[in-house]
Amino acid sequence: ESRPSAAVPSTATAPRPAADGRRTTKHFLMCRPEHFTVEYAINPWMDPAAGADREKAIRQWEELRSAYEGLGHRVSLIEPVEGLPDMVFAANGALVVEGRVYGARFKHAERAAEGPAYLEWFVRNGFDRVHEPAFTNEGEGDFLTLDHVILAGTGFRTDLAAHSEAQEFLGRPVVTLRLVDPRFYHLDTALFPLNGHNVAYFPGAFSPGSQEVLRRLFPHALIADEDDAVVLGLNAVSDGTHVVVNAEATGLRRTLEREGFEVVPVDMSELRKAGGGPKCCTLEIRG
Ligand code: ARG
């Protein structure tokens, strides 16, 4: 939006980098993976027979938390609940915009109890504008908030009806995007906001119509390739300057650096065995 339009004479010859030099200090909610296991399979990444190393997952999660704190972000914690091995994926717990908390309602019975657990955290912590959802939705896993629009995924987890429910409760325009590749079952596995007005994404995760919508909304988006997507490189968290991203997403890291972002690589390989990366472990509390 700060780019010169074609009608305005410009002396600039090289395109401007995507990073605009602004960063925001954020408040995140996280859940230590104390009960983490891979004991059921609700996405193609999960293999109960292969299992996962909980101690390693905890170490990787602690590094993610330190990375945020090192960048000056505030991290709050929700108490992990025994028997909810995926509760570490806090992004799915709610969508919080301007202090309004739109609760989650999970698609799979295995995670159903997480919705009320997260809502209760917000109520106990003084949030009084809370909406218990009527429709299936997995919080920030499928809702990504930019300055003027909320992008919403559907196709695997979140119901289309939840998009309009969220729009009505939050008073912000919600744009539907259709996910078509089961490996990228949540929107946040295929796209992340670079700042309030631009995104990075892997086009192959979206239907043709949704790819067109993304091209129209974000003509200057960073396009990631399949190699970056299959290590969950798009499951990243940007504060506008720094991008916390899976270390193995080497192509995406180079693109981000070229565009003026500072890359903060993290190793989330153990949590990826449940289909999660840094963003999945992170619920942003806005306002
Ligand atoms: N095993 C979890 C599930 O399938 C992973 C959730 C990842 N979270 C996310 N925001 N993409 O529900």
mmCIF file of N, CA, C and O in Angstrom, residues 16-110:
data_model
loop_
_atom_site.group_PDB
_atom_site.id
_atom_site.type_symbol
_atom_site.label_atom_id
_atom_site.label_comp_id
_atom_site.label_asym_id
_atom_site.label_seq_id
_atom_site.Cartn_x
_atom_site.Cartn_y
_atom_site.Cartn_z
ATOM 1 N N ARG A 16 11.039 -2.256 -4.174
ATOM 2 C CA ARG A 16 11.352 -2.110 -2.749
ATOM 3 C C ARG A 16 11.251 -3.448 -2.028
ATOM 4 O O ARG A 16 10.404 -4.270 -2.371
ATOM 5 N N PRO A 17 12.080 -3.672 -1.014
ATOM 6 C CA PRO A 17 11.961 -4.938 -0.286
ATOM 7 C C PRO A 17 10.637 -5.015 0.463
ATOM 8 O O PRO A 17 10.023 -3.988 0.773
ATOM 9 N N ALA A 18 10.210 -6.233 0.737
ATOM 10 C CA ALA A 18 8.913 -6.431 1.394
ATOM 11 C C ALA A 18 8.919 -5.939 2.837
ATOM 12 O O ALA A 18 7.898 -5.500 3.358
ATOM 13 N N ALA A 19 10.066 -6.033 3.514
ATOM 14 C CA ALA A 19 10.122 -5.584 4.909
ATOM 15 C C ALA A 19 10.029 -4.066 4.940
ATOM 16 O O ALA A 19 10.749 -3.384 4.230
ATOM 17 N N ASP A 20 9.109 -3.543 5.738
ATOM 18 C CA ASP A 20 8.907 -2.088 5.730
ATOM 19 C C ASP A 20 9.553 -1.418 6.943
ATOM 20 O O ASP A 20 9.333 -0.243 7.204
ATOM 21 N N GLY A 21 10.357 -2.178 7.706
ATOM 22 C CA GLY A 21 11.104 -1.575 8.811
ATOM 23 C C GLY A 21 10.294 -1.389 10.078
ATOM 24 O O GLY A 21 10.826 -0.984 11.100
ATOM 25 N N ARG A 22 8.999 -1.679 10.021
ATOM 26 C CA ARG A 22 8.177 -1.540 11.232
ATOM 27 C C ARG A 22 8.035 -2.883 11.921
ATOM 28 O O ARG A 22 7.857 -3.902 11.262
ATOM 29 N N ARG A 23 8.119 -2.879 13.243
ATOM 30 C CA ARG A 23 7.856 -4.130 13.939
ATOM 31 C C ARG A 23 6.918 -3.876 15.109
ATOM 32 O O ARG A 23 6.843 -2.774 15.625
ATOM 33 N N THR A 24 6.159 -4.901 15.462
ATOM 34 C CA THR A 24 5.248 -4.759 16.590
ATOM 35 C C THR A 24 5.648 -5.747 17.677
ATOM 36 O O THR A 24 6.032 -6.877 17.383
ATOM 37 N N THR A 25 5.571 -5.299 18.920
ATOM 38 C CA THR A 25 5.822 -6.180 20.044
ATOM 39 C C THR A 25 4.532 -6.940 20.314
ATOM 40 O O THR A 25 3.460 -6.357 20.352
ATOM 41 N N LYS A 26 4.660 -8.227 20.469
ATOM 42 C CA LYS A 26 3.463 -9.069 20.528
ATOM 43 C C LYS A 26 3.310 -9.759 21.869
ATOM 44 O O LYS A 26 4.258 -9.865 22.642
ATOM 45 N N HIS A 27 2.082 -10.219 22.102
ATOM 46 C CA HIS A 27 1.765 -11.001 23.300
ATOM 47 C C HIS A 27 1.260 -12.358 22.827
ATOM 48 O O HIS A 27 0.306 -12.417 22.058
ATOM 49 N N PHE A 28 1.947 -13.407 23.251
ATOM 50 C CA PHE A 28 1.602 -14.751 22.802
ATOM 51 C C PHE A 28 1.139 -15.619 23.966
ATOM 52 O O PHE A 28 1.617 -15.475 25.090
ATOM 53 N N LEU A 29 0.243 -16.547 23.659
ATOM 54 C CA LEU A 29 -0.140 -17.585 24.606
ATOM 55 C C LEU A 29 0.450 -18.903 24.101
ATOM 56 O O LEU A 29 0.306 -19.242 22.925
ATOM 57 N N MET A 30 1.124 -19.627 25.009
ATOM 58 C CA MET A 30 1.734 -20.909 24.633
ATOM 59 C C MET A 30 1.406 -21.975 25.675
ATOM 60 O O MET A 30 1.021 -21.654 26.792
ATOM 61 N N CYS A 31 1.565 -23.236 25.284
ATOM 62 C CA CYS A 31 1.250 -24.360 26.165
ATOM 63 C C CYS A 31 2.395 -25.369 26.101
ATOM 64 O O CYS A 31 2.649 -25.952 25.048
ATOM 65 N N ARG A 32 3.104 -25.541 27.225
ATOM 66 C CA ARG A 32 4.261 -26.441 27.266
ATOM 67 C C ARG A 32 3.823 -27.875 26.930
ATOM 68 O O ARG A 32 2.818 -28.346 27.478
ATOM 69 N N PRO A 33 4.575 -28.555 26.046
ATOM 70 C CA PRO A 33 4.113 -29.885 25.587
ATOM 71 C C PRO A 33 4.346 -31.006 26.602
ATOM 72 O O PRO A 33 4.915 -32.049 26.277
ATOM 73 N N GLU A 34 3.916 -30.817 27.823
ATOM 74 C CA GLU A 34 4.169 -31.791 28.891
ATOM 75 C C GLU A 34 3.445 -33.115 28.668
ATOM 76 O O GLU A 34 3.844 -34.136 29.207
ATOM 77 N N HIS A 35 2.356 -33.085 27.920
ATOM 78 C CA HIS A 35 1.600 -34.309 27.656
ATOM 79 C C HIS A 35 1.633 -34.676 26.174
ATOM 80 O O HIS A 35 0.786 -35.419 25.690
ATOM 81 N N PHE A 36 2.624 -34.124 25.462
ATOM 82 C CA PHE A 36 2.707 -34.341 24.014
ATOM 83 C C PHE A 36 2.961 -35.810 23.670
ATOM 84 O O PHE A 36 3.844 -36.445 24.239
ATOM 85 N N THR A 37 2.159 -36.337 22.756
ATOM 86 C CA THR A 37 2.405 -37.657 22.163
ATOM 87 C C THR A 37 1.829 -37.622 20.755
ATOM 88 O O THR A 37 1.117 -36.675 20.401
ATOM 89 N N VAL A 38 2.151 -38.640 19.974
ATOM 90 C CA VAL A 38 1.416 -38.842 18.718
ATOM 91 C C VAL A 38 0.709 -40.177 18.879
ATOM 92 O O VAL A 38 1.304 -41.225 18.657
ATOM 93 N N GLU A 39 -0.526 -40.136 19.357
ATOM 94 C CA GLU A 39 -1.231 -41.391 19.654
ATOM 95 C C GLU A 39 -2.478 -41.583 18.798
ATOM 96 O O GLU A 39 -3.148 -42.603 18.901
ATOM 97 N N TYR A 40 -2.804 -40.595 17.994
ATOM 98 C CA TYR A 40 -3.886 -40.727 17.007
ATOM 99 C C TYR A 40 -3.426 -39.986 15.761
ATOM 100 O O TYR A 40 -2.428 -39.252 15.810
ATOM 101 N N ALA A 41 -4.134 -40.192 14.653
ATOM 102 C CA ALA A 41 -3.736 -39.532 13.406
ATOM 103 C C ALA A 41 -4.925 -38.768 12.845
ATOM 104 O O ALA A 41 -5.886 -39.372 12.365
ATOM 105 N N ILE A 42 -4.853 -37.427 12.908
ATOM 106 C CA ILE A 42 -5.936 -36.615 12.354
ATOM 107 C C ILE A 42 -5.421 -35.711 11.228
ATOM 108 O O ILE A 42 -6.132 -34.853 10.733
ATOM 109 N N ASN A 43 -4.159 -35.917 10.859
ATOM 110 C CA ASN A 43 -3.609 -35.250 9.669
ATOM 111 C C ASN A 43 -2.503 -36.157 9.130
ATOM 112 O O ASN A 43 -2.025 -37.043 9.848
ATOM 113 N N PRO A 44 -2.109 -35.964 7.850
ATOM 114 C CA PRO A 44 -1.171 -36.917 7.231
ATOM 115 C C PRO A 44 0.239 -36.917 7.829
ATOM 116 O O PRO A 44 1.040 -37.803 7.513
ATOM 117 N N TRP A 45 0.550 -35.934 8.677
ATOM 118 C CA TRP A 45 1.882 -35.895 9.292
ATOM 119 C C TRP A 45 1.988 -36.879 10.458
ATOM 120 O O TRP A 45 3.085 -37.237 10.875
ATOM 121 N N MET A 46 0.845 -37.266 11.017
ATOM 122 C CA MET A 46 0.845 -38.023 12.275
ATOM 123 C C MET A 46 0.898 -39.528 12.024
ATOM 124 O O MET A 46 0.086 -40.058 11.277
ATOM 125 N N ASP A 47 1.868 -40.212 12.689
ATOM 126 C CA ASP A 47 1.989 -41.650 12.587
ATOM 127 C C ASP A 47 2.146 -42.223 13.998
ATOM 128 O O ASP A 47 3.247 -42.238 14.553
ATOM 129 N N PRO A 48 1.040 -42.686 14.588
ATOM 130 C CA PRO A 48 1.091 -43.187 15.966
ATOM 131 C C PRO A 48 2.114 -44.304 16.141
ATOM 132 O O PRO A 48 2.719 -44.432 17.209
ATOM 133 N N ALA A 49 2.346 -45.111 15.094
ATOM 134 C CA ALA A 49 3.315 -46.202 15.194
ATOM 135 C C ALA A 49 4.736 -45.659 15.377
ATOM 136 O O ALA A 49 5.565 -46.263 16.050
ATOM 137 N N ALA A 50 5.020 -44.519 14.781
ATOM 138 C CA ALA A 50 6.367 -43.929 14.888
ATOM 139 C C ALA A 50 6.552 -43.175 16.199
ATOM 140 O O ALA A 50 7.668 -43.037 16.700
ATOM 141 N N GLY A 51 5.464 -42.673 16.771
ATOM 142 C CA GLY A 51 5.539 -41.980 18.051
ATOM 143 C C GLY A 51 6.314 -40.681 17.979
ATOM 144 O O GLY A 51 6.567 -40.140 16.898
ATOM 145 N N ALA A 52 6.712 -40.155 19.145
ATOM 146 C CA ALA A 52 7.482 -38.905 19.208
ATOM 147 C C ALA A 52 8.201 -38.854 20.546
ATOM 148 O O ALA A 52 7.785 -39.510 21.501
ATOM 149 N N ASP A 53 9.288 -38.098 20.594
ATOM 150 C CA ASP A 53 10.112 -37.974 21.790
ATOM 151 C C ASP A 53 9.677 -36.714 22.561
ATOM 152 O O ASP A 53 9.976 -35.597 22.155
ATOM 153 N N ARG A 54 8.958 -36.934 23.664
ATOM 154 C CA ARG A 54 8.382 -35.801 24.398
ATOM 155 C C ARG A 54 9.456 -34.849 24.952
ATOM 156 O O ARG A 54 9.314 -33.632 24.869
ATOM 157 N N GLU A 55 10.540 -35.430 25.499
ATOM 158 C CA GLU A 55 11.596 -34.575 26.064
ATOM 159 C C GLU A 55 12.188 -33.664 24.996
ATOM 160 O O GLU A 55 12.447 -32.488 25.234
ATOM 161 N N LYS A 56 12.384 -34.236 23.823
ATOM 162 C CA LYS A 56 12.935 -33.447 22.714
ATOM 163 C C LYS A 56 11.944 -32.345 22.299
ATOM 164 O O LYS A 56 12.329 -31.202 22.039
ATOM 165 N N ALA A 57 10.656 -32.721 22.265
ATOM 166 C CA ALA A 57 9.627 -31.731 21.913
ATOM 167 C C ALA A 57 9.639 -30.582 22.912
ATOM 168 O O ALA A 57 9.533 -29.404 22.541
ATOM 169 N N ILE A 58 9.794 -30.912 24.187
ATOM 170 C CA ILE A 58 9.815 -29.874 25.224
ATOM 171 C C ILE A 58 11.036 -28.961 25.034
ATOM 172 O O ILE A 58 10.923 -27.738 25.107
ATOM 173 N N ARG A 59 12.197 -29.565 24.739
ATOM 174 C CA ARG A 59 13.403 -28.741 24.510
ATOM 175 C C ARG A 59 13.201 -27.808 23.325
ATOM 176 O O ARG A 59 13.543 -26.618 23.374
ATOM 177 N N GLN A 60 12.625 -28.318 22.240
ATOM 178 C CA GLN A 60 12.414 -27.477 21.049
ATOM 179 C C GLN A 60 11.420 -26.361 21.349
ATOM 180 O O GLN A 60 11.591 -25.213 20.935
ATOM 181 N N TRP A 61 10.385 -26.701 22.094
ATOM 182 C CA TRP A 61 9.369 -25.714 22.463
ATOM 183 C C TRP A 61 9.983 -24.621 23.348
ATOM 184 O O TRP A 61 9.691 -23.427 23.186
ATOM 185 N N GLU A 62 10.856 -25.029 24.298
ATOM 186 C CA GLU A 62 11.508 -24.041 25.175
ATOM 187 C C GLU A 62 12.356 -23.072 24.346
ATOM 188 O O GLU A 62 12.438 -21.884 24.647
ATOM 189 N N GLU A 63 12.992 -23.614 23.290
ATOM 190 C CA GLU A 63 13.800 -22.741 22.439
ATOM 191 C C GLU A 63 12.935 -21.734 21.689
ATOM 192 O O GLU A 63 13.335 -20.578 21.506
ATOM 193 N N LEU A 64 11.764 -22.192 21.283
ATOM 194 C CA LEU A 64 10.846 -21.272 20.602
ATOM 195 C C LEU A 64 10.415 -20.156 21.556
ATOM 196 O O LEU A 64 10.453 -18.966 21.214
ATOM 197 N N ARG A 65 10.051 -20.571 22.761
ATOM 198 C CA ARG A 65 9.636 -19.587 23.760
ATOM 199 C C ARG A 65 10.769 -18.579 24.041
ATOM 200 O O ARG A 65 10.533 -17.376 24.081
ATOM 201 N N SER A 66 12.015 -19.075 24.198
ATOM 202 C CA SER A 66 13.144 -18.161 24.434
ATOM 203 C C SER A 66 13.368 -17.241 23.241
ATOM 204 O O SER A 66 13.741 -16.085 23.412
ATOM 205 N N ALA A 67 13.156 -17.777 22.040
ATOM 206 C CA ALA A 67 13.344 -16.937 20.851
ATOM 207 C C ALA A 67 12.381 -15.746 20.904
ATOM 208 O O ALA A 67 12.778 -14.600 20.669
ATOM 209 N N TYR A 68 11.122 -16.008 21.258
ATOM 210 C CA TYR A 68 10.150 -14.905 21.353
ATOM 211 C C TYR A 68 10.566 -13.908 22.427
ATOM 212 O O TYR A 68 10.534 -12.695 22.223
ATOM 213 N N GLU A 69 10.947 -14.431 23.602
ATOM 214 C CA GLU A 69 11.311 -13.538 24.695
ATOM 215 C C GLU A 69 12.563 -12.735 24.332
ATOM 216 O O GLU A 69 12.658 -11.550 24.640
ATOM 217 N N GLY A 70 13.489 -13.398 23.621
ATOM 218 C CA GLY A 70 14.694 -12.707 23.168
ATOM 219 C C GLY A 70 14.381 -11.561 22.209
ATOM 220 O O GLY A 70 15.135 -10.587 22.120
ATOM 221 N N LEU A 71 13.287 -11.686 21.493
ATOM 222 C CA LEU A 71 12.880 -10.621 20.555
ATOM 223 C C LEU A 71 12.043 -9.544 21.262
ATOM 224 O O LEU A 71 11.573 -8.605 20.625
ATOM 225 N N GLY A 72 11.821 -9.721 22.558
ATOM 226 C CA GLY A 72 11.081 -8.708 23.314
ATOM 227 C C GLY A 72 9.578 -8.941 23.370
ATOM 228 O O GLY A 72 8.829 -8.085 23.837
ATOM 229 N N HIS A 73 9.123 -10.101 22.886
ATOM 230 C CA HIS A 73 7.692 -10.395 22.952
ATOM 231 C C HIS A 73 7.333 -10.942 24.334
ATOM 232 O O HIS A 73 8.181 -11.483 25.031
ATOM 233 N N ARG A 74 6.051 -10.791 24.687
ATOM 234 C CA ARG A 74 5.587 -11.295 25.969
ATOM 235 C C ARG A 74 4.934 -12.665 25.749
ATOM 236 O O ARG A 74 4.150 -12.827 24.815
ATOM 237 N N VAL A 75 5.268 -13.623 26.603
ATOM 238 C CA VAL A 75 4.694 -14.963 26.473
ATOM 239 C C VAL A 75 3.917 -15.304 27.741
ATOM 240 O O VAL A 75 4.471 -15.280 28.837
ATOM 241 N N SER A 76 2.622 -15.589 27.610
ATOM 242 C CA SER A 76 1.822 -16.111 28.717
ATOM 243 C C SER A 76 1.653 -17.608 28.506
ATOM 244 O O SER A 76 1.748 -18.101 27.377
ATOM 245 N N LEU A 77 1.379 -18.316 29.591
ATOM 246 C CA LEU A 77 1.291 -19.769 29.502
ATOM 247 C C LEU A 77 -0.069 -20.265 29.980
ATOM 248 O O LEU A 77 -0.633 -19.728 30.936
ATOM 249 N N ILE A 78 -0.574 -21.289 29.291
ATOM 250 C CA ILE A 78 -1.783 -21.974 29.735
ATOM 251 C C ILE A 78 -1.350 -23.344 30.246
ATOM 252 O O ILE A 78 -0.443 -23.966 29.683
ATOM 253 N N GLU A 79 -1.968 -23.786 31.318
ATOM 254 C CA GLU A 79 -1.642 -25.066 31.947
ATOM 255 C C GLU A 79 -1.994 -26.224 31.000
ATOM 256 O O GLU A 79 -3.150 -26.338 30.556
ATOM 257 N N PRO A 80 -1.010 -27.087 30.675
ATOM 258 C CA PRO A 80 -1.339 -28.232 29.809
ATOM 259 C C PRO A 80 -2.256 -29.221 30.526
ATOM 260 O O PRO A 80 -2.147 -29.394 31.739
ATOM 261 N N VAL A 81 -3.152 -29.847 29.774
ATOM 262 C CA VAL A 81 -4.113 -30.786 30.359
ATOM 263 C C VAL A 81 -3.737 -32.212 29.946
ATOM 264 O O VAL A 81 -3.507 -32.478 28.759
ATOM 265 N N GLU A 82 -3.666 -33.092 30.908
ATOM 266 C CA GLU A 82 -3.353 -34.489 30.626
ATOM 267 C C GLU A 82 -4.420 -35.087 29.723
ATOM 268 O O GLU A 82 -5.605 -34.798 29.889
ATOM 269 N N GLY A 83 -3.997 -35.882 28.743
ATOM 270 C CA GLY A 83 -4.959 -36.509 27.845
ATOM 271 C C GLY A 83 -5.260 -35.656 26.617
ATOM 272 O O GLY A 83 -6.046 -36.068 25.770
ATOM 273 N N LEU A 84 -4.631 -34.457 26.544
ATOM 274 C CA LEU A 84 -4.796 -33.598 25.363
ATOM 275 C C LEU A 84 -3.412 -33.365 24.738
ATOM 276 O O LEU A 84 -2.805 -32.305 24.908
ATOM 277 N N PRO A 85 -2.912 -34.384 24.014
ATOM 278 C CA PRO A 85 -1.525 -34.325 23.523
ATOM 279 C C PRO A 85 -1.262 -33.207 22.519
ATOM 280 O O PRO A 85 -0.123 -32.781 22.359
ATOM 281 N N ASP A 86 -2.317 -32.722 21.838
ATOM 282 C CA ASP A 86 -2.139 -31.664 20.842
ATOM 283 C C ASP A 86 -2.352 -30.261 21.419
ATOM 284 O O ASP A 86 -2.326 -29.275 20.677
ATOM 285 N N MET A 87 -2.549 -30.173 22.734
ATOM 286 C CA MET A 87 -2.852 -28.857 23.317
ATOM 287 C C MET A 87 -1.682 -27.880 23.175
ATOM 288 O O MET A 87 -1.851 -26.660 23.260
ATOM 289 N N VAL A 88 -0.474 -28.432 22.922
ATOM 290 C CA VAL A 88 0.693 -27.581 22.666
ATOM 291 C C VAL A 88 0.446 -26.645 21.478
ATOM 292 O O VAL A 88 1.056 -25.564 21.397
ATOM 293 N N PHE A 89 -0.474 -27.039 20.577
ATOM 294 C CA PHE A 89 -0.723 -26.225 19.387
ATOM 295 C C PHE A 89 -1.739 -25.123 19.709
ATOM 296 O O PHE A 89 -2.904 -25.149 19.311
ATOM 297 N N ALA A 90 -1.248 -24.156 20.474
ATOM 298 C CA ALA A 90 -2.075 -23.088 21.030
ATOM 299 C C ALA A 90 -2.787 -22.255 19.970
ATOM 300 O O ALA A 90 -3.864 -21.698 20.223
ATOM 301 N N ALA A 91 -2.198 -22.176 18.780
ATOM 302 C CA ALA A 91 -2.825 -21.377 17.717
ATOM 303 C C ALA A 91 -4.271 -21.798 17.503
ATOM 304 O O ALA A 91 -5.126 -20.977 17.156
ATOM 305 N N ASN A 92 -4.556 -23.078 17.724
ATOM 306 C CA ASN A 92 -5.901 -23.590 17.469
ATOM 307 C C ASN A 92 -6.908 -23.248 18.557
ATOM 308 O O ASN A 92 -8.105 -23.510 18.403
ATOM 309 N N GLY A 93 -6.430 -22.672 19.678
ATOM 310 C CA GLY A 93 -7.281 -22.492 20.846
ATOM 311 C C GLY A 93 -8.297 -21.370 20.760
ATOM 312 O O GLY A 93 -9.295 -21.377 21.500
ATOM 313 N N ALA A 94 -8.073 -20.385 19.903
ATOM 314 C CA ALA A 94 -8.981 -19.236 19.807
ATOM 315 C C ALA A 94 -8.476 -18.301 18.706
ATOM 316 O O ALA A 94 -7.426 -18.545 18.095
ATOM 317 N N LEU A 95 -9.248 -17.241 18.478
ATOM 318 C CA LEU A 95 -8.815 -16.119 17.629
ATOM 319 C C LEU A 95 -9.111 -14.858 18.436
ATOM 320 O O LEU A 95 -10.253 -14.615 18.814
ATOM 321 N N VAL A 96 -8.085 -14.082 18.730
ATOM 322 C CA VAL A 96 -8.246 -12.921 19.601
ATOM 323 C C VAL A 96 -7.885 -11.656 18.836
ATOM 324 O O VAL A 96 -6.740 -11.492 18.398
ATOM 325 N N VAL A 97 -8.873 -10.780 18.666
ATOM 326 C CA VAL A 97 -8.656 -9.528 17.935
ATOM 327 C C VAL A 97 -9.251 -8.395 18.753
ATOM 328 O O VAL A 97 -10.440 -8.458 19.123
ATOM 329 N N GLU A 98 -8.447 -7.378 19.040
ATOM 330 C CA GLU A 98 -8.896 -6.230 19.835
ATOM 331 C C GLU A 98 -9.594 -6.658 21.126
ATOM 332 O O GLU A 98 -10.647 -6.124 21.488
ATOM 333 N N GLY A 99 -9.027 -7.640 21.789
ATOM 334 C CA GLY A 99 -9.573 -8.100 23.060
ATOM 335 C C GLY A 99 -10.818 -8.962 22.943
ATOM 336 O O GLY A 99 -11.319 -9.449 23.950
ATOM 337 N N ARG A 100 -11.324 -9.156 21.740
ATOM 338 C CA ARG A 100 -12.494 -10.040 21.566
ATOM 339 C C ARG A 100 -12.011 -11.454 21.290
ATOM 340 O O ARG A 100 -11.170 -11.658 20.397
ATOM 341 N N VAL A 101 -12.557 -12.381 22.027
ATOM 342 C CA VAL A 101 -12.088 -13.763 21.948
ATOM 343 C C VAL A 101 -13.131 -14.640 21.258
ATOM 344 O O VAL A 101 -14.202 -14.907 21.808
ATOM 345 N N TYR A 102 -12.823 -15.045 20.042
ATOM 346 C CA TYR A 102 -13.683 -15.966 19.310
ATOM 347 C C TYR A 102 -13.164 -17.378 19.592
ATOM 348 O O TYR A 102 -12.052 -17.733 19.199
ATOM 349 N N GLY A 103 -13.945 -18.163 20.312
ATOM 350 C CA GLY A 103 -13.498 -19.479 20.763
ATOM 351 C C GLY A 103 -13.410 -20.499 19.640
ATOM 352 O O GLY A 103 -13.961 -20.313 18.559
ATOM 353 N N ALA A 104 -12.690 -21.588 19.930
ATOM 354 C CA ALA A 104 -12.532 -22.668 18.950
ATOM 355 C C ALA A 104 -13.540 -23.781 19.225
ATOM 356 O O ALA A 104 -14.013 -23.951 20.348
ATOM 357 N N ARG A 105 -13.863 -24.502 18.178
ATOM 358 C CA ARG A 105 -14.710 -25.694 18.277
ATOM 359 C C ARG A 105 -14.089 -26.717 17.338
ATOM 360 O O ARG A 105 -14.162 -26.559 16.112
ATOM 361 N N PHE A 106 -13.430 -27.712 17.917
ATOM 362 C CA PHE A 106 -12.573 -28.594 17.120
ATOM 363 C C PHE A 106 -13.370 -29.588 16.294
ATOM 364 O O PHE A 106 -14.435 -30.048 16.686
ATOM 365 N N LYS A 107 -12.814 -29.912 15.141
ATOM 366 C CA LYS A 107 -13.454 -30.865 14.239
ATOM 367 C C LYS A 107 -13.401 -32.288 14.820
ATOM 368 O O LYS A 107 -14.369 -33.030 14.735
ATOM 369 N N HIS A 108 -12.234 -32.647 15.385
ATOM 370 C CA HIS A 108 -12.047 -34.025 15.835
ATOM 371 C C HIS A 108 -12.280 -34.160 17.339
ATOM 372 O O HIS A 108 -11.814 -33.332 18.125
ATOM 373 N N ALA A 109 -12.970 -35.266 17.705
ATOM 374 C CA ALA A 109 -13.302 -35.527 19.112
ATOM 375 C C ALA A 109 -12.046 -35.519 19.982
ATOM 376 O O ALA A 109 -12.077 -35.077 21.134
ATOM 377 N N GLU A 110 -10.925 -35.994 19.437
ATOM 378 C CA GLU A 110 -9.681 -36.085 20.220
ATOM 379 C C GLU A 110 -9.257 -34.740 20.794
ATOM 380 O O GLU A 110 -8.581 -34.680 21.819
#
